[in-house]
Coordinates of C-alpha atoms and ligand atoms in Angstrom, one line a residue:
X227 CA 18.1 13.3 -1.4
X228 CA 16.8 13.7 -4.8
X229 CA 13.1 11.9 -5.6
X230 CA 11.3 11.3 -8.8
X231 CA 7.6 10.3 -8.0
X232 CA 5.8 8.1 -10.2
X233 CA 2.1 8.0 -10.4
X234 CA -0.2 11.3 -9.9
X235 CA -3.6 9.5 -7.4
X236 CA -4.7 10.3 -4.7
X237 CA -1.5 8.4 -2.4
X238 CA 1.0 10.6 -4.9
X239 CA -0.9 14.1 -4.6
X240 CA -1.3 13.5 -1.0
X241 CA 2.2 12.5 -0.5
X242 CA 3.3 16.3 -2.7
X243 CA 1.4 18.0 0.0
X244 CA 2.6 16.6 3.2
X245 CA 5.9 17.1 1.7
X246 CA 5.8 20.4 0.8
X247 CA 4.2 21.0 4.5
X248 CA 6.8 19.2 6.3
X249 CA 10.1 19.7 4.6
X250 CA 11.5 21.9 7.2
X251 CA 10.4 19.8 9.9
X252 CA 11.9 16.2 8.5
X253 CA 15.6 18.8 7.7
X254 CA 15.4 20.1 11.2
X255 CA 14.5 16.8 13.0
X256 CA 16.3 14.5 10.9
X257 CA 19.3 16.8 8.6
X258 CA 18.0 15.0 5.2
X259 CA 16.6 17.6 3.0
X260 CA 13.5 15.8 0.4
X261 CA 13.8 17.6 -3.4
X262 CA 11.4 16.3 -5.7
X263 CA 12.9 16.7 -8.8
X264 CA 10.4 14.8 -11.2
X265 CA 6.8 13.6 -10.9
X266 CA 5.7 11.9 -13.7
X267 CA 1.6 11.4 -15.0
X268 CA 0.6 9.0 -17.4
X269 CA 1.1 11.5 -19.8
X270 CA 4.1 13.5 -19.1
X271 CA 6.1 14.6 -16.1
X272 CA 7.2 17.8 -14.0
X273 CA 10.4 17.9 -14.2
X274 CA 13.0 20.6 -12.5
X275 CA 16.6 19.9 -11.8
X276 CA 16.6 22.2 -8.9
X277 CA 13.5 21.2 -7.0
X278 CA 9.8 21.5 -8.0
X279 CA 6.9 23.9 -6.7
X280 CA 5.4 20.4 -5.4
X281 CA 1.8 23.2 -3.9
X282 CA 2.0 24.3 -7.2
X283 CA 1.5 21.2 -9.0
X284 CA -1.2 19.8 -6.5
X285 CA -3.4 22.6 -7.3
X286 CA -2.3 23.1 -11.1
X287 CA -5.6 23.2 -12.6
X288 CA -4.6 23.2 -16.4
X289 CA -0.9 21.0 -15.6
X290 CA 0.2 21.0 -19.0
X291 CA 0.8 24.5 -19.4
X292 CA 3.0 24.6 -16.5
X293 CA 6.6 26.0 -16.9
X294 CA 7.7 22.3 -15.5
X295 CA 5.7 19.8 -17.4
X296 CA 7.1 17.8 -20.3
X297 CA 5.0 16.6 -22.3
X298 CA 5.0 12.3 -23.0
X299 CA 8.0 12.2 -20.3
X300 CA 8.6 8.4 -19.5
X301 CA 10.0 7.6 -15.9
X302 CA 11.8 4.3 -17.9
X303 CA 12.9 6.2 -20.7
X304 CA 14.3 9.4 -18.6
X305 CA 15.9 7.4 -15.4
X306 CA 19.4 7.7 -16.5
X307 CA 19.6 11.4 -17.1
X308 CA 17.4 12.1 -13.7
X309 CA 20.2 12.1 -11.5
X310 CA 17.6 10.9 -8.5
X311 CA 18.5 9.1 -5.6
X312 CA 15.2 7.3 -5.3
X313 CA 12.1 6.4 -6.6
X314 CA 8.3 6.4 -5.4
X315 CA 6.5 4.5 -7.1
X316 CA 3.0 5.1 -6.5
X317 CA 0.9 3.9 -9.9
X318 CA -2.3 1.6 -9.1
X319 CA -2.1 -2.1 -8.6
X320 CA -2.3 -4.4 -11.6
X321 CA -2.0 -8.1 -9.8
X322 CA -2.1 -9.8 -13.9
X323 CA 1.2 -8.2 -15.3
X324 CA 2.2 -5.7 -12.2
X325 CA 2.9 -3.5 -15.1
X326 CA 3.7 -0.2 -15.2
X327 CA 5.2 -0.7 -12.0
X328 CA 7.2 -3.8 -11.9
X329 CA 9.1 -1.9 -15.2
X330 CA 9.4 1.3 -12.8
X331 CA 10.8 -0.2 -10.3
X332 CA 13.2 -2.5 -12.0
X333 CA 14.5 0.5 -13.8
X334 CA 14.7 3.0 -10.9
X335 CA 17.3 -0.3 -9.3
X336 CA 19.4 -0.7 -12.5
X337 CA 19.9 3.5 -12.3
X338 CA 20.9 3.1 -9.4
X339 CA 17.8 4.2 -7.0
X340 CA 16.5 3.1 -3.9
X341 CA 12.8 2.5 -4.2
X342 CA 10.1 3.2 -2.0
X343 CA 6.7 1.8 -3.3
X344 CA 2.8 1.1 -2.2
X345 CA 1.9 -0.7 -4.6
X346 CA 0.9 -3.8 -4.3
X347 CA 0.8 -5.7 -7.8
X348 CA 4.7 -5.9 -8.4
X349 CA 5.3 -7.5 -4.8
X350 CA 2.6 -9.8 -5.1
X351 CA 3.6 -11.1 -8.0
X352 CA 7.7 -10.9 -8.1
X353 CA 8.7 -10.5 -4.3
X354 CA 11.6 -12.9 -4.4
X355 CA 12.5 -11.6 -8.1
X356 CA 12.6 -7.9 -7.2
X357 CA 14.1 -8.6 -3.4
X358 CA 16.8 -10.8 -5.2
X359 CA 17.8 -7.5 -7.9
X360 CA 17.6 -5.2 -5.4
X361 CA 20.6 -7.1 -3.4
X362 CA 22.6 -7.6 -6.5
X363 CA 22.7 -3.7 -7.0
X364 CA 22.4 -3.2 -3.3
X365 CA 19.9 -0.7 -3.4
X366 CA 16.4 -1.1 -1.2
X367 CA 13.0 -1.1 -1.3
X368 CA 10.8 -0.2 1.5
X369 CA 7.0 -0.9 1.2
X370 CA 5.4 0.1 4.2
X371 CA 2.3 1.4 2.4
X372 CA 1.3 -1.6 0.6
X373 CA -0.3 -3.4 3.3
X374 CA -2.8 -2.1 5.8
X375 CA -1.9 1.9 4.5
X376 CA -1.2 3.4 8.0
X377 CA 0.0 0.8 10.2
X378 CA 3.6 0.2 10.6
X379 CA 4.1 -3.3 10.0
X380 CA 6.9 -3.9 8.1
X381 CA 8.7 -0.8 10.4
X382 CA 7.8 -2.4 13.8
X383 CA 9.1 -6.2 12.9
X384 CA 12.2 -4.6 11.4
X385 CA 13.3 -2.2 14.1
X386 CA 11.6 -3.5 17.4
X387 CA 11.0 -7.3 17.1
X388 CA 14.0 -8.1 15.4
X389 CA 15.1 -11.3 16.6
X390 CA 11.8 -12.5 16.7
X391 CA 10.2 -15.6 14.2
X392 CA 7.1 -14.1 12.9
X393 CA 4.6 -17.6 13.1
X394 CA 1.2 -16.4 12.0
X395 CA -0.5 -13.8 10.3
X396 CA -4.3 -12.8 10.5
X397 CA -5.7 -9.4 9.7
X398 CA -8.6 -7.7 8.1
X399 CA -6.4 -6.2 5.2
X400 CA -9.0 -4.7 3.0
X401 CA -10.8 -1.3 4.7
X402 CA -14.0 -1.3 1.8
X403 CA -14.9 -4.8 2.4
X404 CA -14.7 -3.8 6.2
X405 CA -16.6 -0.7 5.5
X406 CA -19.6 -2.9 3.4
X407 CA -19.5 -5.3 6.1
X408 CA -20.1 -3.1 9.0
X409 CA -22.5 -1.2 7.1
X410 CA -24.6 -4.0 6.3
X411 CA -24.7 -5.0 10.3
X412 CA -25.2 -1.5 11.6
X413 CA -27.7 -0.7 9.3
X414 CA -29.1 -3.8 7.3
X415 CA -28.4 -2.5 4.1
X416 CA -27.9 -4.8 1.3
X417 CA -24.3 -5.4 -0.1
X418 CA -24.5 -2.9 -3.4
X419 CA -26.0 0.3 -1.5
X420 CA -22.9 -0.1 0.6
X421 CA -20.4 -0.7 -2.6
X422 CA -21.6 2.9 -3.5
X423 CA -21.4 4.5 -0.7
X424 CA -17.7 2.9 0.2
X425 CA -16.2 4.0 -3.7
X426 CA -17.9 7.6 -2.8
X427 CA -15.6 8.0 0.0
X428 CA -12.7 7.6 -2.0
X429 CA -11.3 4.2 -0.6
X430 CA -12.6 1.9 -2.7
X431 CA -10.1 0.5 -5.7
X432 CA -10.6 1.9 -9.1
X433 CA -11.9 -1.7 -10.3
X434 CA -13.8 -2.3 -7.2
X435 CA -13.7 -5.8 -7.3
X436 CA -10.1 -5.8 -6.6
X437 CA -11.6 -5.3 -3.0
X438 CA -15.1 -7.5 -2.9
X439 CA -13.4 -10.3 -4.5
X440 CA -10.5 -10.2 -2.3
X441 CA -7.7 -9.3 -4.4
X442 CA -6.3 -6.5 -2.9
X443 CA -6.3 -8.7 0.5
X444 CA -4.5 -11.6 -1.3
X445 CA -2.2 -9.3 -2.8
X446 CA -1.6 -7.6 0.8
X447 CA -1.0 -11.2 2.6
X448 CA 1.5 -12.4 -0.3
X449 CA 3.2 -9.5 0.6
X450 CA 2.9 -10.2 4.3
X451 CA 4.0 -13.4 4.1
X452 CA 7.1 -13.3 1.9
X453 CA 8.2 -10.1 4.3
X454 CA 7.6 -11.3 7.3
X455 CA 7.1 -15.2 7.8
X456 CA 9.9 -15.9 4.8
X457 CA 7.7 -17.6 3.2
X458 CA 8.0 -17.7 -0.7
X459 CA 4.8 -17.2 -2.2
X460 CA 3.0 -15.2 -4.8
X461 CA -0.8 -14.2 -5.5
X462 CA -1.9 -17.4 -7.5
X463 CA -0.9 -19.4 -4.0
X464 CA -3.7 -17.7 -2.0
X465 CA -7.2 -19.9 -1.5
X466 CA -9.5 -16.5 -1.9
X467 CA -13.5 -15.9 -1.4
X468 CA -14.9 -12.5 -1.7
X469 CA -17.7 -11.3 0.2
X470 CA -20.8 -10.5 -3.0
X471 CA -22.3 -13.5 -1.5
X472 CA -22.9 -12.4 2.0
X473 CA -26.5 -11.1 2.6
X474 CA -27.6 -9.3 5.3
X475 CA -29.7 -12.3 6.0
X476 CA -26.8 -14.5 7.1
X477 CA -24.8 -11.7 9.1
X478 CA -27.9 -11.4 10.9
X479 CA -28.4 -15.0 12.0
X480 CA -24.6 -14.5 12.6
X481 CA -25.6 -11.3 14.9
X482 CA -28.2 -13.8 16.8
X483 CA -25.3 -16.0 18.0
X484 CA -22.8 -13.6 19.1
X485 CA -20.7 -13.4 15.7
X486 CA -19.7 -11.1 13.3
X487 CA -18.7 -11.9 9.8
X488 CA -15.6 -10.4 8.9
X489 CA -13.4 -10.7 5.6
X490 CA -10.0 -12.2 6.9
X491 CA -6.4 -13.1 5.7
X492 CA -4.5 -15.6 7.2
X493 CA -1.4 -17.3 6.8
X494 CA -1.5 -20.2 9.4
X495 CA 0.4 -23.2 8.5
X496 CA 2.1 -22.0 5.7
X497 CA -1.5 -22.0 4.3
X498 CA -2.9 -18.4 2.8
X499 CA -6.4 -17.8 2.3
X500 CA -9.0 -14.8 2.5
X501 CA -12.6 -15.5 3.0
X502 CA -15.6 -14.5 5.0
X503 CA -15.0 -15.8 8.4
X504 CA -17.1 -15.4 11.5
X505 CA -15.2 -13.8 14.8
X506 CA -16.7 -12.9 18.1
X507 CA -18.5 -9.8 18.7
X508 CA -15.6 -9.0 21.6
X509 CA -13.0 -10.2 19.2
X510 CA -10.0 -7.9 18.2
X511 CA -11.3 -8.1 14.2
X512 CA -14.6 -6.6 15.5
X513 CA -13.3 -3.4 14.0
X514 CA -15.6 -1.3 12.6
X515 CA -15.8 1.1 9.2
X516 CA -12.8 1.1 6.9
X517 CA -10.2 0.0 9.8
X518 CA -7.9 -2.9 9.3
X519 CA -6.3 -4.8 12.0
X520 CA -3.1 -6.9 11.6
X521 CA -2.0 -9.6 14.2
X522 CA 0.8 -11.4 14.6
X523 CA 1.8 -14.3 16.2
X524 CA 5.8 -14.5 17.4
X525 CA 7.9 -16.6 18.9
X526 CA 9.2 -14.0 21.8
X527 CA 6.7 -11.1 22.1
X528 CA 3.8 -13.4 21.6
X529 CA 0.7 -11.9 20.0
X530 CA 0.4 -8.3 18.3
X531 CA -2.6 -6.7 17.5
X532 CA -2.0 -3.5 15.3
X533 CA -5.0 -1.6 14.8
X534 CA -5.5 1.5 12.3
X535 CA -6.3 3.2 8.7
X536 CA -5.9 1.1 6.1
X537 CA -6.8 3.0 3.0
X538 CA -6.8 6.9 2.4
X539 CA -4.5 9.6 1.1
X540 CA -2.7 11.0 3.9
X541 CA -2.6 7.8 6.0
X542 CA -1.2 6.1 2.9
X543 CA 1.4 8.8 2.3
X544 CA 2.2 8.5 6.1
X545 CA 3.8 5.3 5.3
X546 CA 5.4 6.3 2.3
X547 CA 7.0 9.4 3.6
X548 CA 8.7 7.7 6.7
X549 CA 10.1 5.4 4.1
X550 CA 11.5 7.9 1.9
X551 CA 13.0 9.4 5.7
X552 CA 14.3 6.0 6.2
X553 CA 16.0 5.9 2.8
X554 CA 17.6 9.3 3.2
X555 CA 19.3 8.7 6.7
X556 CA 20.5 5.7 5.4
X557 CA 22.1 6.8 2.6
X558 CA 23.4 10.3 4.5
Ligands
LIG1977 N1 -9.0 -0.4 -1.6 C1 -8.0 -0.6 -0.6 C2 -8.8 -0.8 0.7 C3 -7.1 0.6 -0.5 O1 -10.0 -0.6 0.7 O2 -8.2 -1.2 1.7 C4 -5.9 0.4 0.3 O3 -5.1 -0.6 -0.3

């Protein structure tokens, strides 16, 4: 199956690694061979009809002088002649316009690509739009990375629960505001020390107040909820409070009667909000550090609690790479 990646951060040059590591491995396990034939910057792209050097462009250090890269290549402008099977769309999140990805992704499904995306800003704002094009073409798009990074949401309600009603969604969706949380109970530190220390790992948004204001999580349960409960819905529906206004003062009077305050989505009711809520210290959100946790409420299995990484290069690309396997079985 032929690829064109769009976006070059830290999901996209992560993603280029693991597949260059584990190309042989997804051929000889699953018989689809991966060939990433374009991977396009803001600026440009590498592009090579027979397969780039994907190690090679991770570690480029002066990109545009290598024998691939075209310079001002544009992924909308250049689909038709690509010849690519399906897209990966991987720019950052932009939950005003979804722009440049909503236009990537709607072109990738008029050239007739499948699509496999994380990010979040063109699903939480056009689910039922993009979902509704993508049938009329009858192409797909997978989204596993766009909510909770790591976990397999959307994969497990799809191929093991599949006849169940999905009723309720609650989850800690957003692994900074996790991370400045814990940090301020652990260690009493007040709320912008923490901010630092959480975009110096790497997790953080670009704009960090995507995460502290809960965008990112009301993004991430829009997405939730039209995938999984059926519920039509888009970012302006979600009630949302951030966390700025949590000092270490309350979450200690919070400590004193056996609570945690933890920054929570939920879609109960038909009703999605995010806000700081308080949850028992023996509570499955009393998750530490940048974890999320997802739980779902179904009619047959009853409650789910997923617990894992939600943020992070390689966890992200985990999700994104079994999507792109999931695309090229299917389309074998
Ligand atoms: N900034 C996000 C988070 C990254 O902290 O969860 C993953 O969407």
């Amino acid at each position: 199956m032929r690829i064109a990646v769009i976006g070059f951060g830290t999901v996209s040059k992560s993603l280029l690694k693991v597949l260059a590591e584990k190309s042989k491995l997804i051929l000889n396990a699953y018989g689809v061979e991966i060939k990433t034939v374009a991977v396009f910057k803001r600026d440009g792209a590498f592009i090579n009809n027979n397969g780039l050097d994907l190690e090679r462009i991770v570690n480029s250090q002066n990109y545009r002088n290598e024998v691939d890269w075209v310079n001002s290549a544009d992924f909308n402008k250049l689909a038709g002649e690509l010849n690519c099977d399906c897209a990966v769309e991987l720019t950052p999140t932009n939950v005003e316009t979804s722009e440049p990805g909503l236009s990537h992704i709607k072109t990738a499904l008029e050239q007739n690509m499948d699509v496999v995306t994380a990010n979040k800003g063109p699903l939480a704002l056009y689910y039922p739009e993009l979902m509704d094009l993508a049938n009329q073409v009858k192409k797909r798009i997978l989204f596993e990375a766009t909510v909770a990074g790591a976990i397999p949401i959307f994969n497990l309600v799809r191929n093991t629960l599949r006849a169940n009603k999905i009723i309720s969604v609650k989850g800690i969706l957003n692994g900074t505001t996790n991370y400045i949380l814990s940090r301020m109970t652990s260690e009493k530190l007040p709320f912008k020390i923490v901010l630092k220390e959480a975009q110096k790992l790497g997790f953080a948004e670009a704009d960090p107040s995507y995460d502290v204001d809960g965008i990112d999580a009301a993004a991430k349960l829009v997405i939730l909820s039209n995938a999984l409960l059926k519920q039509e819905c888009r970012f302006k529906d979600v009630n949302r409070q951030g966390i700025k206004d949590i000092t270490p003062e309350a979450i200690e009077l919070a400590r004193k009667d056996g609570f945690l305050i933890k920054h929570l989505a939920t879609n109960e009711n038909g009703v999605l909000e995010v806000a700081p809520r308080l949850v028992e210290v023996d509570s499955s959100f009393a998750v530490n550090g940048s974890l999320n946790v997802v739980k779902l409420q179904t009619d047959l299995a009853k409650d789910l609690t997923l617990i894992g990484r939600g943020a992070g290069g390689v966890e992200t690309a985990s999700s994104v790479l079994n999507d792109i396997i999931e695309i090229a079985i299917l389309r074998r």
